[in-house]
XYZ file of C-alpha atoms in Angstrom:
356
model
C 45.922 62.325 99.633
C 42.605 62.338 101.483
C 42.287 60.774 104.942
C 39.137 60.227 107.028
C 39.128 59.347 110.737
C 35.791 57.951 111.982
C 34.987 58.434 115.675
C 31.345 58.630 116.658
C 29.711 58.945 120.041
C 31.057 60.453 123.200
C 33.059 63.602 123.899
C 36.009 61.845 125.527
C 36.380 59.391 122.622
C 36.272 62.176 120.049
C 38.863 64.180 121.951
C 41.186 61.172 122.288
C 40.931 60.205 118.608
C 41.691 63.775 117.489
C 45.270 62.803 118.328
C 45.205 60.606 115.192
C 44.365 63.626 113.031
C 47.158 65.701 114.559
C 49.844 63.069 114.046
C 48.841 62.359 110.449
C 48.587 66.049 109.519
C 52.098 66.639 110.841
C 53.479 63.784 108.716
C 51.365 64.629 105.651
C 50.893 68.429 105.817
C 49.517 68.571 102.261
C 46.984 65.806 102.814
C 43.313 66.539 103.521
C 42.544 65.176 106.985
C 38.820 64.988 107.751
C 37.195 63.873 111.004
C 33.759 62.223 111.237
C 32.078 62.852 114.604
C 28.679 63.311 116.238
C 27.416 66.886 116.063
C 27.297 67.454 119.840
C 31.034 66.753 120.234
C 32.350 69.518 117.963
C 33.161 72.055 120.739
C 36.212 69.966 121.719
C 37.505 70.309 118.153
C 37.168 74.082 117.712
C 40.334 75.850 116.507
C 42.074 72.519 115.870
C 44.637 73.283 113.114
C 45.131 69.603 112.245
C 41.588 68.931 110.989
C 40.600 70.213 107.552
C 36.900 69.303 107.621
C 34.439 67.992 110.183
C 31.996 65.439 108.777
C 28.946 65.444 111.020
C 27.091 62.255 111.925
C 23.483 63.187 112.768
C 21.272 61.329 115.249
C 18.663 60.766 112.550
C 21.016 58.392 110.700
C 20.403 55.799 113.423
C 16.655 55.625 112.828
C 16.300 56.783 109.218
C 17.979 54.214 106.970
C 17.372 56.276 103.841
C 19.124 59.284 105.377
C 21.995 57.013 106.451
C 22.292 55.582 102.935
C 22.446 59.090 101.447
C 25.156 59.912 103.989
C 27.148 56.817 102.962
C 26.912 57.858 99.317
C 28.158 61.352 100.202
C 31.170 59.808 101.934
C 31.864 57.660 98.861
C 31.791 60.712 96.587
C 34.612 62.291 98.606
C 36.967 59.534 97.386
C 39.135 59.074 100.461
C 42.437 57.229 100.058
C 42.661 56.152 103.711
C 39.886 55.626 106.283
C 40.754 54.861 109.910
C 38.016 53.548 112.220
C 38.851 53.622 115.955
C 35.135 53.466 116.858
C 34.727 49.927 115.493
C 30.940 49.571 115.674
C 28.486 48.578 112.931
C 27.802 52.171 111.785
C 31.454 53.152 111.541
C 32.278 49.844 109.833
C 29.641 50.529 107.189
C 30.974 54.060 106.681
C 34.483 52.647 106.253
C 33.319 49.929 103.846
C 31.158 52.235 101.695
C 33.920 54.857 101.508
C 35.619 52.735 98.854
C 39.019 53.866 100.174
C 41.951 51.793 98.971
C 43.216 51.518 102.563
C 40.586 50.864 105.247
C 42.090 50.436 108.715
C 40.323 48.844 111.669
C 40.786 46.435 114.560
C 41.288 42.757 113.820
C 38.448 41.420 115.941
C 36.079 44.369 116.243
C 33.507 45.983 113.987
C 32.422 44.453 110.694
C 35.420 42.433 109.538
C 34.837 42.817 105.802
C 34.959 46.608 106.171
C 38.718 46.620 106.699
C 41.542 45.518 104.424
C 44.180 46.480 106.985
C 43.401 44.845 110.337
C 45.342 45.664 113.485
C 45.536 43.502 116.657
C 43.530 44.861 119.595
C 45.604 44.160 122.734
C 43.963 43.982 126.162
C 46.697 44.973 128.608
C 48.342 48.419 128.593
C 52.029 48.492 127.685
C 52.667 52.042 128.936
C 51.117 54.736 131.079
C 49.396 56.048 127.939
C 46.644 53.483 128.645
C 44.795 51.169 126.294
C 42.487 53.826 124.836
C 45.539 55.668 123.487
C 47.698 52.640 122.669
C 45.021 50.922 120.591
C 44.491 54.037 118.535
C 48.237 54.435 118.011
C 48.325 50.879 116.672
C 45.895 51.901 113.921
C 48.070 54.610 112.371
C 51.634 54.157 113.625
C 52.689 52.389 110.416
C 51.790 55.583 108.501
C 54.175 57.814 110.476
C 57.314 57.103 108.415
C 59.599 57.277 111.481
C 58.241 60.670 112.520
C 57.982 61.364 116.254
C 54.647 60.319 117.721
C 52.699 62.703 119.972
C 50.194 60.630 122.013
C 48.561 63.554 123.846
C 45.123 64.798 122.715
C 44.867 68.578 122.914
C 42.270 71.308 123.188
C 42.962 74.536 121.354
C 41.811 77.459 123.494
C 42.417 80.897 122.002
C 43.936 83.690 124.089
C 40.696 85.635 123.614
C 38.730 82.682 125.051
C 41.036 82.528 128.056
C 40.479 86.176 128.916
C 36.775 86.454 128.100
C 35.837 83.955 130.846
C 37.657 85.790 133.658
C 34.805 88.296 134.284
C 32.460 85.326 134.807
C 34.701 84.089 137.631
C 34.811 87.613 139.056
C 31.002 87.752 138.955
C 30.954 84.744 141.266
C 33.616 86.164 143.572
C 36.563 84.128 142.315
C 39.917 85.538 141.266
C 40.896 82.997 138.608
C 44.437 84.370 138.445
C 45.332 83.768 142.117
C 42.906 81.318 143.761
C 43.127 77.531 143.671
C 39.998 76.146 142.009
C 38.956 72.496 142.209
C 36.450 71.161 139.680
C 34.383 68.223 140.940
C 32.896 65.903 138.329
C 29.973 65.022 140.577
C 28.058 62.847 138.101
C 28.918 60.191 135.554
C 27.268 59.856 132.161
C 24.702 57.510 133.738
C 23.726 56.245 137.194
C 25.817 53.089 136.836
C 28.882 55.282 136.295
C 28.221 57.718 139.151
C 29.955 57.482 142.539
C 27.283 57.327 145.291
C 26.023 60.709 146.389
C 26.766 60.328 150.105
C 30.328 59.200 149.354
C 30.827 62.131 146.989
C 29.674 64.492 149.738
C 32.296 62.971 152.071
C 35.004 63.673 149.505
C 33.887 67.266 148.965
C 33.772 67.903 152.724
C 37.258 66.385 153.060
C 38.645 68.696 150.370
C 37.054 71.766 151.926
C 38.269 70.775 155.410
C 41.884 70.298 154.420
C 42.576 72.736 151.587
C 42.125 76.440 150.904
C 40.258 76.180 147.605
C 37.153 77.258 145.759
C 35.028 74.344 144.509
C 33.042 74.131 141.275
C 30.662 71.335 140.237
C 30.554 69.923 136.724
C 26.960 69.181 135.716
C 24.467 70.113 133.014
C 21.324 72.202 133.590
C 19.307 68.956 133.330
C 21.288 67.605 136.286
C 20.683 70.613 138.537
C 18.450 68.643 140.902
C 21.254 66.135 141.621
C 23.800 68.945 141.992
C 21.616 70.782 144.523
C 21.063 67.542 146.448
C 24.831 67.017 146.794
C 25.330 70.672 147.742
C 22.631 70.516 150.433
C 24.240 67.478 152.073
C 27.615 69.200 152.424
C 28.699 70.783 155.701
C 27.870 74.470 156.087
C 31.541 75.497 155.955
C 31.951 73.430 152.784
C 28.990 75.185 151.140
C 30.794 78.508 151.564
C 33.607 77.217 149.347
C 31.293 75.868 146.626
C 30.214 78.074 143.730
C 27.236 76.064 142.542
C 26.035 78.058 139.532
C 29.299 78.599 137.662
C 28.827 75.877 135.042
C 28.869 77.646 131.683
C 26.123 77.729 129.077
C 27.522 74.983 126.844
C 30.422 72.576 126.341
C 32.791 75.200 124.959
C 32.079 77.403 127.977
C 32.930 74.476 130.263
C 36.257 74.076 128.447
C 37.037 77.754 129.062
C 36.080 77.399 132.738
C 38.103 74.203 133.174
C 41.098 75.944 131.626
C 41.180 78.285 134.641
C 40.731 75.518 137.230
C 43.707 74.050 139.068
C 42.635 70.393 138.818
C 39.673 68.020 138.557
C 38.391 65.255 140.835
C 35.475 62.875 140.381
C 33.697 60.476 138.070
C 35.310 59.252 134.881
C 33.933 60.870 131.734
C 34.339 63.600 129.159
C 35.106 66.288 131.749
C 38.188 64.387 132.941
C 39.420 63.910 129.368
C 38.924 67.618 128.756
C 40.951 68.438 131.873
C 43.764 66.114 130.762
C 43.816 67.695 127.298
C 44.230 71.060 129.050
C 47.166 69.593 131.041
C 45.242 69.822 134.311
C 45.880 67.250 137.063
C 43.088 64.711 137.499
C 41.942 62.275 140.183
C 39.439 59.897 138.595
C 37.011 57.521 140.301
C 36.052 54.644 138.023
C 32.780 52.760 138.104
C 33.308 49.183 139.403
C 32.083 47.609 136.155
C 34.280 49.707 133.845
C 37.797 48.438 133.162
C 40.225 51.043 134.445
C 43.026 49.654 132.271
C 40.935 50.322 129.164
C 39.954 53.920 129.847
C 42.471 55.410 132.273
C 44.967 57.360 130.180
C 48.278 58.949 131.209
C 47.923 57.644 134.771
C 51.361 58.368 136.217
C 50.124 58.351 139.813
C 51.124 61.996 140.273
C 49.656 64.369 137.687
C 46.919 61.893 136.789
C 45.677 59.347 139.309
C 42.791 56.895 138.896
C 41.175 54.621 141.485
C 38.993 51.541 141.058
C 37.474 49.181 143.625
C 39.513 46.378 142.061
C 42.664 48.150 143.303
C 41.591 47.525 146.905
C 39.289 44.512 146.883
C 40.227 42.365 143.867
C 38.454 39.364 145.372
C 35.119 41.013 144.473
C 36.050 40.796 140.790
C 37.600 37.359 140.424
C 35.973 35.285 137.652
C 33.147 37.795 137.162
C 31.989 38.869 133.701
C 31.145 42.465 132.794
C 27.386 41.798 132.735
C 27.483 40.414 136.275
C 29.467 43.418 137.482
C 26.980 45.770 135.811
C 24.061 44.004 137.468
C 25.718 44.386 140.882
C 27.015 47.932 140.447
C 25.111 49.242 143.501
C 26.617 46.777 145.961
C 30.065 47.221 144.423
C 29.808 51.005 144.691
C 28.659 50.563 148.304
C 31.926 48.723 148.995
C 33.948 51.513 147.339
C 34.090 53.745 150.427
C 36.075 56.999 150.422
C 38.256 55.667 153.225
C 39.866 53.256 150.750
C 41.570 56.053 148.829
C 41.433 59.197 151.007
C 45.182 59.073 151.719
C 45.877 58.914 147.978
C 43.494 61.800 147.332
C 45.183 63.863 150.046
C 48.628 63.214 148.552
C 47.344 64.089 145.080
C 45.915 67.396 146.338
C 49.016 68.317 148.353
C 51.211 67.608 145.321
C 49.151 69.423 142.698
C 47.776 72.373 144.686
C 51.264 73.421 145.719
C 52.563 73.825 142.155
């Protein structure tokens, strides 16, 4: 049997949907389980024993229709028996449809309807602490499990050699990764509309440095260095002494290795938080006001993983408002989302998870 899971786009999505591959490979160990993803996301899939082949979706397929058609024909030649599409956009629907698989699984009211011959309801309220992003994906493949135990947790597979090879980098920056408590701060979201205001983020970082004996790392890319330096410069002088600004790693895999040695992560929702969760690291996530927390907050038990949203504190700002209206007013909503609203919760989270 040949199975294809289609999950394009972002790092967090690809990491979450890898859970589908793991569960199916455990039930069907002799099946070929392939995973179709964007090229830039592959570092979160390295060493994954439950994926037989990565099928890479290139950026050029979005603008070059001929290249995309050739890609579709290549997929068809592989003769998959089952295709599962948790991405549910036009591109993934077309891939699913053109695959010619006898079983094509997708959501009932998402994607291109004719692409799927097995349509699954797409519920809108979480039924467990797994969160909607996990639950919806489980719905797609649970009927294939044949009463086997389900494992809902996405995982990263970090080799022992990778764990040890990063320690000298910490030592270079004056950190003993084996004894010190290290807090990773996800200082920036994937875009401005998903990024907690700079001055508020500075308040949080100063609060952490004031109250806890920790080293602080920032998660950002080299292209975001200007924003990282701006946040650093606004911090109190005693806070700056706790921050190691340049320890960011050369690429995504390096970040995974660094995060593996951190104690926990705090900050904007995004791929970094999903990576931390897959490494079983505690997380405190700040959601953008226009993003639905119930859709994207996974494994929020209020202890190991905690997420906050302005709607938790001022629901009257959200009553009867559509997503587009919330997006248009993201600045004023973020302005209302002051650190004071959740500082007590952040303090409790840190006390609980730094004392482990």
